[in-house]
JSON list of N, CA and C in Angstrom, two decimals:
[
{"chain": "W", "resi": 1, "resn": "ASP", "atom": "N", "xyz": [43.56, 26.15, -101.59]},
{"chain": "W", "resi": 1, "resn": "ASP", "atom": "CA", "xyz": [43.17, 24.96, -100.86]},
{"chain": "W", "resi": 1, "resn": "ASP", "atom": "C", "xyz": [42.13, 25.35, -99.81]},
{"chain": "W", "resi": 2, "resn": "LEU", "atom": "N", "xyz": [40.95, 24.84, -99.92]},
{"chain": "W", "resi": 2, "resn": "LEU", "atom": "CA", "xyz": [39.87, 25.18, -99.01]},
{"chain": "W", "resi": 2, "resn": "LEU", "atom": "C", "xyz": [40.16, 24.78, -97.57]},
{"chain": "W", "resi": 3, "resn": "HIS", "atom": "N", "xyz": [41.01, 23.80, -97.35]},
{"chain": "W", "resi": 3, "resn": "HIS", "atom": "CA", "xyz": [41.31, 23.34, -96.00]},
{"chain": "W", "resi": 3, "resn": "HIS", "atom": "C", "xyz": [42.30, 24.27, -95.27]},
{"chain": "W", "resi": 4, "resn": "ASN", "atom": "N", "xyz": [42.93, 25.17, -96.00]},
{"chain": "W", "resi": 4, "resn": "ASN", "atom": "CA", "xyz": [43.89, 26.09, -95.39]},
{"chain": "W", "resi": 4, "resn": "ASN", "atom": "C", "xyz": [43.34, 27.51, -95.27]},
{"chain": "W", "resi": 5, "resn": "ARG", "atom": "N", "xyz": [42.08, 27.70, -95.59]},
{"chain": "W", "resi": 5, "resn": "ARG", "atom": "CA", "xyz": [41.48, 29.03, -95.51]},
{"chain": "W", "resi": 5, "resn": "ARG", "atom": "C", "xyz": [40.91, 29.28, -94.12]},
{"chain": "W", "resi": 6, "resn": "VAL", "atom": "N", "xyz": [40.83, 30.55, -93.76]},
{"chain": "W", "resi": 6, "resn": "VAL", "atom": "CA", "xyz": [40.23, 30.93, -92.49]},
{"chain": "W", "resi": 6, "resn": "VAL", "atom": "C", "xyz": [39.10, 31.92, -92.76]},
{"chain": "W", "resi": 7, "resn": "PRO", "atom": "N", "xyz": [38.10, 31.93, -91.89]},
{"chain": "W", "resi": 7, "resn": "PRO", "atom": "CA", "xyz": [36.99, 32.85, -92.12]},
{"chain": "W", "resi": 7, "resn": "PRO", "atom": "C", "xyz": [37.38, 34.29, -91.85]},
{"chain": "W", "resi": 8, "resn": "THR", "atom": "N", "xyz": [36.99, 35.15, -92.75]},
{"chain": "W", "resi": 8, "resn": "THR", "atom": "CA", "xyz": [37.19, 36.58, -92.60]},
{"chain": "W", "resi": 8, "resn": "THR", "atom": "C", "xyz": [35.84, 37.24, -92.81]},
{"chain": "W", "resi": 9, "resn": "ILE", "atom": "N", "xyz": [35.47, 38.10, -91.88]},
{"chain": "W", "resi": 9, "resn": "ILE", "atom": "CA", "xyz": [34.18, 38.77, -91.94]},
{"chain": "W", "resi": 9, "resn": "ILE", "atom": "C", "xyz": [34.45, 40.24, -92.22]},
{"chain": "W", "resi": 10, "resn": "SER", "atom": "N", "xyz": [33.87, 40.75, -93.28]},
{"chain": "W", "resi": 10, "resn": "SER", "atom": "CA", "xyz": [33.98, 42.17, -93.61]},
{"chain": "W", "resi": 10, "resn": "SER", "atom": "C", "xyz": [32.59, 42.78, -93.55]},
{"chain": "W", "resi": 11, "resn": "PHE", "atom": "N", "xyz": [32.52, 43.99, -92.98]},
{"chain": "W", "resi": 11, "resn": "PHE", "atom": "CA", "xyz": [31.22, 44.63, -92.85]},
{"chain": "W", "resi": 11, "resn": "PHE", "atom": "C", "xyz": [31.37, 46.14, -92.78]},
{"chain": "W", "resi": 12, "resn": "VAL", "atom": "N", "xyz": [30.26, 46.83, -92.94]},
{"chain": "W", "resi": 12, "resn": "VAL", "atom": "CA", "xyz": [30.19, 48.27, -92.72]},
{"chain": "W", "resi": 12, "resn": "VAL", "atom": "C", "xyz": [29.06, 48.54, -91.74]},
{"chain": "W", "resi": 13, "resn": "HIS", "atom": "N", "xyz": [29.20, 49.61, -91.01]},
{"chain": "W", "resi": 13, "resn": "HIS", "atom": "CA", "xyz": [28.18, 50.05, -90.05]},
{"chain": "W", "resi": 13, "resn": "HIS", "atom": "C", "xyz": [27.32, 51.11, -90.72]},
{"chain": "W", "resi": 14, "resn": "GLU", "atom": "N", "xyz": [26.06, 51.13, -90.39]},
{"chain": "W", "resi": 14, "resn": "GLU", "atom": "CA", "xyz": [25.14, 52.07, -91.01]},
{"chain": "W", "resi": 14, "resn": "GLU", "atom": "C", "xyz": [25.56, 53.53, -90.78]},
{"chain": "W", "resi": 15, "resn": "LYS", "atom": "N", "xyz": [26.09, 53.84, -89.58]},
{"chain": "W", "resi": 15, "resn": "LYS", "atom": "CA", "xyz": [26.38, 55.23, -89.24]},
{"chain": "W", "resi": 15, "resn": "LYS", "atom": "C", "xyz": [27.87, 55.53, -89.04]},
{"chain": "W", "resi": 16, "resn": "MET", "atom": "N", "xyz": [28.65, 54.55, -88.61]},
{"chain": "W", "resi": 16, "resn": "MET", "atom": "CA", "xyz": [30.05, 54.79, -88.28]},
{"chain": "W", "resi": 16, "resn": "MET", "atom": "C", "xyz": [30.99, 54.43, -89.43]},
{"chain": "W", "resi": 17, "resn": "LYS", "atom": "N", "xyz": [32.10, 55.15, -89.51]},
{"chain": "W", "resi": 17, "resn": "LYS", "atom": "CA", "xyz": [33.14, 54.80, -90.47]},
{"chain": "W", "resi": 17, "resn": "LYS", "atom": "C", "xyz": [33.88, 53.57, -89.96]},
{"chain": "W", "resi": 18, "resn": "SER", "atom": "N", "xyz": [34.40, 52.81, -90.88]},
{"chain": "W", "resi": 18, "resn": "SER", "atom": "CA", "xyz": [35.14, 51.60, -90.52]},
{"chain": "W", "resi": 18, "resn": "SER", "atom": "C", "xyz": [36.37, 51.92, -89.69]},
{"chain": "W", "resi": 19, "resn": "SER", "atom": "N", "xyz": [37.02, 53.03, -89.97]},
{"chain": "W", "resi": 19, "resn": "SER", "atom": "CA", "xyz": [38.20, 53.42, -89.19]},
{"chain": "W", "resi": 19, "resn": "SER", "atom": "C", "xyz": [37.83, 53.71, -87.74]},
{"chain": "W", "resi": 20, "resn": "ALA", "atom": "N", "xyz": [36.66, 54.29, -87.51]},
{"chain": "W", "resi": 20, "resn": "ALA", "atom": "CA", "xyz": [36.22, 54.59, -86.14]},
{"chain": "W", "resi": 20, "resn": "ALA", "atom": "C", "xyz": [35.90, 53.30, -85.38]},
{"chain": "W", "resi": 21, "resn": "ILE", "atom": "N", "xyz": [35.31, 52.34, -86.07]},
{"chain": "W", "resi": 21, "resn": "ILE", "atom": "CA", "xyz": [35.00, 51.05, -85.43]},
{"chain": "W", "resi": 21, "resn": "ILE", "atom": "C", "xyz": [36.30, 50.37, -85.01]},
{"chain": "W", "resi": 22, "resn": "ALA", "atom": "N", "xyz": [37.25, 50.29, -85.92]},
{"chain": "W", "resi": 22, "resn": "ALA", "atom": "CA", "xyz": [38.52, 49.63, -85.61]},
{"chain": "W", "resi": 22, "resn": "ALA", "atom": "C", "xyz": [39.25, 50.36, -84.49]},
{"chain": "W", "resi": 23, "resn": "GLY", "atom": "N", "xyz": [39.22, 51.67, -84.50]},
{"chain": "W", "resi": 23, "resn": "GLY", "atom": "CA", "xyz": [39.86, 52.44, -83.44]},
{"chain": "W", "resi": 23, "resn": "GLY", "atom": "C", "xyz": [39.22, 52.19, -82.08]},
{"chain": "W", "resi": 24, "resn": "HIS", "atom": "N", "xyz": [37.92, 52.06, -82.06]},
{"chain": "W", "resi": 24, "resn": "HIS", "atom": "CA", "xyz": [37.20, 51.80, -80.81]},
{"chain": "W", "resi": 24, "resn": "HIS", "atom": "C", "xyz": [37.50, 50.39, -80.30]},
{"chain": "W", "resi": 25, "resn": "ILE", "atom": "N", "xyz": [37.42, 49.41, -81.17]},
{"chain": "W", "resi": 25, "resn": "ILE", "atom": "CA", "xyz": [37.62, 48.01, -80.77]},
{"chain": "W", "resi": 25, "resn": "ILE", "atom": "C", "xyz": [39.08, 47.77, -80.38]},
{"chain": "W", "resi": 26, "resn": "ASP", "atom": "N", "xyz": [39.99, 48.52, -80.94]},
{"chain": "W", "resi": 26, "resn": "ASP", "atom": "CA", "xyz": [41.41, 48.37, -80.62]},
{"chain": "W", "resi": 26, "resn": "ASP", "atom": "C", "xyz": [41.70, 48.57, -79.13]},
{"chain": "W", "resi": 27, "resn": "GLN", "atom": "N", "xyz": [40.93, 49.40, -78.47]},
{"chain": "W", "resi": 27, "resn": "GLN", "atom": "CA", "xyz": [41.17, 49.63, -77.04]},
{"chain": "W", "resi": 27, "resn": "GLN", "atom": "C", "xyz": [40.91, 48.39, -76.19]},
{"chain": "W", "resi": 28, "resn": "PHE", "atom": "N", "xyz": [40.25, 47.40, -76.76]},
{"chain": "W", "resi": 28, "resn": "PHE", "atom": "CA", "xyz": [39.99, 46.14, -76.06]},
{"chain": "W", "resi": 28, "resn": "PHE", "atom": "C", "xyz": [41.07, 45.09, -76.36]},
{"chain": "W", "resi": 29, "resn": "ASP", "atom": "N", "xyz": [42.15, 45.51, -77.03]},
{"chain": "W", "resi": 29, "resn": "ASP", "atom": "CA", "xyz": [43.25, 44.61, -77.42]},
{"chain": "W", "resi": 29, "resn": "ASP", "atom": "C", "xyz": [42.76, 43.48, -78.32]},
{"chain": "W", "resi": 30, "resn": "ILE", "atom": "N", "xyz": [41.90, 43.83, -79.24]},
{"chain": "W", "resi": 30, "resn": "ILE", "atom": "CA", "xyz": [41.37, 42.87, -80.22]},
{"chain": "W", "resi": 30, "resn": "ILE", "atom": "C", "xyz": [41.87, 43.30, -81.59]},
{"chain": "W", "resi": 31, "resn": "GLY", "atom": "N", "xyz": [42.45, 42.35, -82.32]},
{"chain": "W", "resi": 31, "resn": "GLY", "atom": "CA", "xyz": [42.95, 42.64, -83.66]},
{"chain": "W", "resi": 31, "resn": "GLY", "atom": "C", "xyz": [41.82, 42.81, -84.65]},
{"chain": "W", "resi": 32, "resn": "ILE", "atom": "N", "xyz": [41.65, 44.01, -85.14]},
{"chain": "W", "resi": 32, "resn": "ILE", "atom": "CA", "xyz": [40.60, 44.33, -86.10]},
{"chain": "W", "resi": 32, "resn": "ILE", "atom": "C", "xyz": [41.17, 45.40, -87.02]},
{"chain": "W", "resi": 33, "resn": "ARG", "atom": "N", "xyz": [40.83, 45.34, -88.28]},
{"chain": "W", "resi": 33, "resn": "ARG", "atom": "CA", "xyz": [41.40, 46.27, -89.25]},
{"chain": "W", "resi": 33, "resn": "ARG", "atom": "C", "xyz": [40.30, 46.87, -90.12]},
{"chain": "W", "resi": 34, "resn": "TRP", "atom": "N", "xyz": [40.68, 47.91, -90.86]},
{"chain": "W", "resi": 34, "resn": "TRP", "atom": "CA", "xyz": [39.75, 48.57, -91.77]},
{"chain": "W", "resi": 34, "resn": "TRP", "atom": "C", "xyz": [40.48, 48.99, -93.04]},
{"chain": "W", "resi": 35, "resn": "GLY", "atom": "N", "xyz": [39.75, 49.20, -94.11]},
{"chain": "W", "resi": 35, "resn": "GLY", "atom": "CA", "xyz": [40.35, 49.67, -95.35]},
{"chain": "W", "resi": 35, "resn": "GLY", "atom": "C", "xyz": [39.78, 48.98, -96.57]},
{"chain": "W", "resi": 36, "resn": "ASP", "atom": "N", "xyz": [40.56, 49.01, -97.65]},
{"chain": "W", "resi": 36, "resn": "ASP", "atom": "CA", "xyz": [40.09, 48.38, -98.90]},
{"chain": "W", "resi": 36, "resn": "ASP", "atom": "C", "xyz": [40.70, 47.00, -99.13]},
{"chain": "W", "resi": 37, "resn": "PHE", "atom": "N", "xyz": [41.72, 46.66, -98.39]},
{"chain": "W", "resi": 37, "resn": "PHE", "atom": "CA", "xyz": [42.35, 45.33, -98.44]},
{"chain": "W", "resi": 37, "resn": "PHE", "atom": "C", "xyz": [42.66, 44.90, -99.86]},
{"chain": "W", "resi": 38, "resn": "TYR", "atom": "N", "xyz": [43.28, 45.83, -100.61]},
{"chain": "W", "resi": 38, "resn": "TYR", "atom": "CA", "xyz": [43.70, 45.59, -101.99]},
{"chain": "W", "resi": 38, "resn": "TYR", "atom": "C", "xyz": [42.54, 45.35, -102.94]},
{"chain": "W", "resi": 39, "resn": "ALA", "atom": "N", "xyz": [41.35, 45.78, -102.56]},
{"chain": "W", "resi": 39, "resn": "ALA", "atom": "CA", "xyz": [40.18, 45.69, -103.43]},
{"chain": "W", "resi": 39, "resn": "ALA", "atom": "C", "xyz": [39.61, 47.09, -103.64]},
{"chain": "W", "resi": 40, "resn": "LYS", "atom": "N", "xyz": [40.50, 48.02, -103.95]},
{"chain": "W", "resi": 40, "resn": "LYS", "atom": "CA", "xyz": [40.12, 49.43, -104.06]},
{"chain": "W", "resi": 40, "resn": "LYS", "atom": "C", "xyz": [38.99, 49.66, -105.07]},
{"chain": "W", "resi": 41, "resn": "LYS", "atom": "N", "xyz": [39.07, 49.04, -106.22]},
{"chain": "W", "resi": 41, "resn": "LYS", "atom": "CA", "xyz": [38.02, 49.24, -107.24]},
{"chain": "W", "resi": 41, "resn": "LYS", "atom": "C", "xyz": [36.67, 48.73, -106.76]},
{"chain": "W", "resi": 42, "resn": "LEU", "atom": "N", "xyz": [36.66, 47.62, -106.03]},
{"chain": "W", "resi": 42, "resn": "LEU", "atom": "CA", "xyz": [35.40, 47.09, -105.49]},
{"chain": "W", "resi": 42, "resn": "LEU", "atom": "C", "xyz": [34.84, 48.05, -104.44]},
{"chain": "W", "resi": 43, "resn": "ILE", "atom": "N", "xyz": [35.69, 48.54, -103.56]},
{"chain": "W", "resi": 43, "resn": "ILE", "atom": "CA", "xyz": [35.25, 49.48, -102.53]},
{"chain": "W", "resi": 43, "resn": "ILE", "atom": "C", "xyz": [34.68, 50.74, -103.19]},
{"chain": "W", "resi": 44, "resn": "GLU", "atom": "N", "xyz": [35.34, 51.22, -104.22]},
{"chain": "W", "resi": 44, "resn": "GLU", "atom": "CA", "xyz": [34.83, 52.38, -104.96]},
{"chain": "W", "resi": 44, "resn": "GLU", "atom": "C", "xyz": [33.49, 52.06, -105.60]},
{"chain": "W", "resi": 45, "resn": "TYR", "atom": "N", "xyz": [33.40, 50.93, -106.27]},
{"chain": "W", "resi": 45, "resn": "TYR", "atom": "CA", "xyz": [32.17, 50.52, -106.96]},
{"chain": "W", "resi": 45, "resn": "TYR", "atom": "C", "xyz": [30.99, 50.40, -105.97]},
{"chain": "W", "resi": 46, "resn": "LEU", "atom": "N", "xyz": [31.27, 49.90, -104.78]},
{"chain": "W", "resi": 46, "resn": "LEU", "atom": "CA", "xyz": [30.22, 49.73, -103.78]},
{"chain": "W", "resi": 46, "resn": "LEU", "atom": "C", "xyz": [29.91, 51.03, -103.03]},
{"chain": "W", "resi": 47, "resn": "GLY", "atom": "N", "xyz": [30.63, 52.10, -103.33]},
{"chain": "W", "resi": 47, "resn": "GLY", "atom": "CA", "xyz": [30.38, 53.39, -102.69]},
{"chain": "W", "resi": 47, "resn": "GLY", "atom": "C", "xyz": [30.82, 53.44, -101.25]},
{"chain": "W", "resi": 48, "resn": "LEU", "atom": "N", "xyz": [31.89, 52.72, -100.92]},
{"chain": "W", "resi": 48, "resn": "LEU", "atom": "CA", "xyz": [32.33, 52.62, -99.53]},
{"chain": "W", "resi": 48, "resn": "LEU", "atom": "C", "xyz": [33.55, 53.48, -99.20]},
{"chain": "W", "resi": 49, "resn": "ILE", "atom": "N", "xyz": [33.95, 54.33, -100.12]},
{"chain": "W", "resi": 49, "resn": "ILE", "atom": "CA", "xyz": [35.09, 55.21, -99.85]},
{"chain": "W", "resi": 49, "resn": "ILE", "atom": "C", "xyz": [34.79, 56.10, -98.65]},
{"chain": "W", "resi": 50, "resn": "GLU", "atom": "N", "xyz": [33.59, 56.67, -98.60]},
{"chain": "W", "resi": 50, "resn": "GLU", "atom": "CA", "xyz": [33.23, 57.57, -97.49]},
{"chain": "W", "resi": 50, "resn": "GLU", "atom": "C", "xyz": [33.11, 56.84, -96.16]},
{"chain": "W", "resi": 51, "resn": "LYS", "atom": "N", "xyz": [33.01, 55.51, -96.19]},
{"chain": "W", "resi": 51, "resn": "LYS", "atom": "CA", "xyz": [32.99, 54.70, -94.97]},
{"chain": "W", "resi": 51, "resn": "LYS", "atom": "C", "xyz": [34.39, 54.25, -94.57]},
{"chain": "W", "resi": 52, "resn": "ASP", "atom": "N", "xyz": [35.42, 54.71, -95.29]},
{"chain": "W", "resi": 52, "resn": "ASP", "atom": "CA", "xyz": [36.80, 54.25, -95.10]},
{"chain": "W", "resi": 52, "resn": "ASP", "atom": "C", "xyz": [36.92, 52.76, -95.39]},
{"chain": "W", "resi": 53, "resn": "GLY", "atom": "N", "xyz": [36.19, 52.28, -96.38]},
{"chain": "W", "resi": 53, "resn": "GLY", "atom": "CA", "xyz": [36.23, 50.87, -96.75]},
{"chain": "W", "resi": 53, "resn": "GLY", "atom": "C", "xyz": [35.39, 50.02, -95.81]},
{"chain": "W", "resi": 54, "resn": "VAL", "atom": "N", "xyz": [35.88, 48.85, -95.51]},
{"chain": "W", "resi": 54, "resn": "VAL", "atom": "CA", "xyz": [35.15, 47.91, -94.65]},
{"chain": "W", "resi": 54, "resn": "VAL", "atom": "C", "xyz": [35.94, 47.65, -93.38]},
{"chain": "W", "resi": 55, "resn": "THR", "atom": "N", "xyz": [35.24, 47.15, -92.38]},
{"chain": "W", "resi": 55, "resn": "THR", "atom": "CA", "xyz": [35.88, 46.66, -91.16]},
{"chain": "W", "resi": 55, "resn": "THR", "atom": "C", "xyz": [36.05, 45.17, -91.34]},
{"chain": "W", "resi": 56, "resn": "ARG", "atom": "N", "xyz": [37.19, 44.63, -90.92]},
{"chain": "W", "resi": 56, "resn": "ARG", "atom": "CA", "xyz": [37.46, 43.21, -91.13]},
{"chain": "W", "resi": 56, "resn": "ARG", "atom": "C", "xyz": [37.90, 42.53, -89.84]},
{"chain": "W", "resi": 57, "resn": "VAL", "atom": "N", "xyz": [37.30, 41.38, -89.58]},
{"chain": "W", "resi": 57, "resn": "VAL", "atom": "CA", "xyz": [37.64, 40.55, -88.42]},
{"chain": "W", "resi": 57, "resn": "VAL", "atom": "C", "xyz": [37.92, 39.15, -88.94]},
{"chain": "W", "resi": 58, "resn": "SER", "atom": "N", "xyz": [38.98, 38.53, -88.45]},
{"chain": "W", "resi": 58, "resn": "SER", "atom": "CA", "xyz": [39.31, 37.16, -88.82]},
{"chain": "W", "resi": 58, "resn": "SER", "atom": "C", "xyz": [39.27, 36.28, -87.57]},
{"chain": "W", "resi": 59, "resn": "LEU", "atom": "N", "xyz": [38.61, 35.16, -87.68]},
{"chain": "W", "resi": 59, "resn": "LEU", "atom": "CA", "xyz": [38.56, 34.17, -86.60]},
{"chain": "W", "resi": 59, "resn": "LEU", "atom": "C", "xyz": [39.06, 32.84, -87.14]},
{"chain": "W", "resi": 60, "resn": "VAL", "atom": "N", "xyz": [39.85, 32.15, -86.34]},
{"chain": "W", "resi": 60, "resn": "VAL", "atom": "CA", "xyz": [40.37, 30.86, -86.77]},
{"chain": "W", "resi": 60, "resn": "VAL", "atom": "C", "xyz": [40.19, 29.83, -85.67]},
{"chain": "W", "resi": 61, "resn": "HIS", "atom": "N", "xyz": [40.60, 28.62, -85.96]},
{"chain": "W", "resi": 61, "resn": "HIS", "atom": "CA", "xyz": [40.37, 27.49, -85.05]},
{"chain": "W", "resi": 61, "resn": "HIS", "atom": "C", "xyz": [41.00, 27.68, -83.68]},
{"chain": "W", "resi": 62, "resn": "TYR", "atom": "N", "xyz": [42.03, 28.49, -83.56]},
{"chain": "W", "resi": 62, "resn": "TYR", "atom": "CA", "xyz": [42.66, 28.65, -82.25]},
{"chain": "W", "resi": 62, "resn": "TYR", "atom": "C", "xyz": [42.07, 29.79, -81.43]},
{"chain": "W", "resi": 63, "resn": "ASN", "atom": "N", "xyz": [41.08, 30.51, -81.98]},
{"chain": "W", "resi": 63, "resn": "ASN", "atom": "CA", "xyz": [40.38, 31.50, -81.16]},
{"chain": "W", "resi": 63, "resn": "ASN", "atom": "C", "xyz": [39.46, 30.76, -80.20]},
{"chain": "W", "resi": 64, "resn": "SER", "atom": "N", "xyz": [39.50, 31.19, -78.96]},
{"chain": "W", "resi": 64, "resn": "SER", "atom": "CA", "xyz": [38.66, 30.55, -77.95]},
{"chain": "W", "resi": 64, "resn": "SER", "atom": "C", "xyz": [37.26, 31.15, -77.93]},
{"chain": "W", "resi": 65, "resn": "VAL", "atom": "N", "xyz": [36.35, 30.46, -77.30]},
{"chain": "W", "resi": 65, "resn": "VAL", "atom": "CA", "xyz": [35.00, 30.97, -77.12]},
{"chain": "W", "resi": 65, "resn": "VAL", "atom": "C", "xyz": [35.06, 32.28, -76.33]},
{"chain": "W", "resi": 66, "resn": "GLU", "atom": "N", "xyz": [35.95, 32.35, -75.36]},
{"chain": "W", "resi": 66, "resn": "GLU", "atom": "CA", "xyz": [36.10, 33.56, -74.55]},
{"chain": "W", "resi": 66, "resn": "GLU", "atom": "C", "xyz": [36.54, 34.75, -75.41]},
{"chain": "W", "resi": 67, "resn": "GLU", "atom": "N", "xyz": [37.42, 34.51, -76.37]},
{"chain": "W", "resi": 67, "resn": "GLU", "atom": "CA", "xyz": [37.85, 35.59, -77.26]},
{"chain": "W", "resi": 67, "resn": "GLU", "atom": "C", "xyz": [36.71, 36.06, -78.15]},
{"chain": "W", "resi": 68, "resn": "VAL", "atom": "N", "xyz": [35.91, 35.15, -78.62]},
{"chain": "W", "resi": 68, "resn": "VAL", "atom": "CA", "xyz": [34.75, 35.52, -79.43]},
{"chain": "W", "resi": 68, "resn": "VAL", "atom": "C", "xyz": [33.76, 36.31, -78.57]},
{"chain": "W", "resi": 69, "resn": "ASP", "atom": "N", "xyz": [33.54, 35.87, -77.35]},
{"chain": "W", "resi": 69, "resn": "ASP", "atom": "CA", "xyz": [32.66, 36.60, -76.43]},
{"chain": "W", "resi": 69, "resn": "ASP", "atom": "C", "xyz": [33.19, 38.01, -76.17]},
{"chain": "W", "resi": 70, "resn": "LYS", "atom": "N", "xyz": [34.51, 38.14, -76.02]},
{"chain": "W", "resi": 70, "resn": "LYS", "atom": "CA", "xyz": [35.12, 39.45, -75.80]},
{"chain": "W", "resi": 70, "resn": "LYS", "atom": "C", "xyz": [34.88, 40.36, -77.01]},
{"chain": "W", "resi": 71, "resn": "LEU", "atom": "N", "xyz": [34.99, 39.80, -78.21]},
{"chain": "W", "resi": 71, "resn": "LEU", "atom": "CA", "xyz": [34.72, 40.57, -79.42]},
{"chain": "W", "resi": 71, "resn": "LEU", "atom": "C", "xyz": [33.27, 41.03, -79.45]},
{"chain": "W", "resi": 72, "resn": "ILE", "atom": "N", "xyz": [32.36, 40.14, -79.14]},
{"chain": "W", "resi": 72, "resn": "ILE", "atom": "CA", "xyz": [30.94, 40.50, -79.12]},
{"chain": "W", "resi": 72, "resn": "ILE", "atom": "C", "xyz": [30.67, 41.60, -78.10]},
{"chain": "W", "resi": 73, "resn": "GLU", "atom": "N", "xyz": [31.24, 41.45, -76.91]},
{"chain": "W", "resi": 73, "resn": "GLU", "atom": "CA", "xyz": [31.06, 42.46, -75.86]},
{"chain": "W", "resi": 73, "resn": "GLU", "atom": "C", "xyz": [31.63, 43.80, -76.31]},
{"chain": "W", "resi": 74, "resn": "ALA", "atom": "N", "xyz": [32.77, 43.79, -76.99]},
{"chain": "W", "resi": 74, "resn": "ALA", "atom": "CA", "xyz": [33.34, 45.04, -77.49]},
{"chain": "W", "resi": 74, "resn": "ALA", "atom": "C", "xyz": [32.43, 45.67, -78.54]},
{"chain": "W", "resi": 75, "resn": "PHE", "atom": "N", "xyz": [31.89, 44.85, -79.44]},
{"chain": "W", "resi": 75, "resn": "PHE", "atom": "CA", "xyz": [30.95, 45.37, -80.43]},
{"chain": "W", "resi": 75, "resn": "PHE", "atom": "C", "xyz": [29.72, 45.99, -79.77]},
{"chain": "W", "resi": 76, "resn": "GLU", "atom": "N", "xyz": [29.28, 45.41, -78.68]},
{"chain": "W", "resi": 76, "resn": "GLU", "atom": "CA", "xyz": [28.09, 45.92, -78.00]},
{"chain": "W", "resi": 76, "resn": "GLU", "atom": "C", "xyz": [28.31, 47.28, -77.37]},
{"chain": "W", "resi": 77, "resn": "THR", "atom": "N", "xyz": [29.56, 47.72, -77.22]},
{"chain": "W", "resi": 77, "resn": "THR", "atom": "CA", "xyz": [29.84, 49.04, -76.67]},
{"chain": "W", "resi": 77, "resn": "THR", "atom": "C", "xyz": [29.74, 50.14, -77.73]},
{"chain": "W", "resi": 78, "resn": "ILE", "atom": "N", "xyz": [29.61, 49.76, -78.97]},
{"chain": "W", "resi": 78, "resn": "ILE", "atom": "CA", "xyz": [29.48, 50.73, -80.07]},
{"chain": "W", "resi": 78, "resn": "ILE", "atom": "C", "xyz": [28.02, 51.16, -80.14]},
{"chain": "W", "resi": 79, "resn": "LEU", "atom": "N", "xyz": [27.80, 52.45, -80.17]},
{"chain": "W", "resi": 79, "resn": "LEU", "atom": "CA", "xyz": [26.44, 52.99, -80.26]},
{"chain": "W", "resi": 79, "resn": "LEU", "atom": "C", "xyz": [25.83, 52.79, -81.61]}
]
């Protein structure tokens, strides 16, 4: 049901592993995860094993603008 779905953003960083990104952002008390998320064959096919898969962030209707700003500010601390 399209009305019950929430946006999930998955990405990789050019230089950093996904596990390092999640570990860094975790210190800001922001829920962020990394891995293959049960899509191991896709991660392998895309050559993302060495990146520890993808970094994933989920935002939903109850996230505030302030929480999104906090996420952006946390991302800006990554070199």
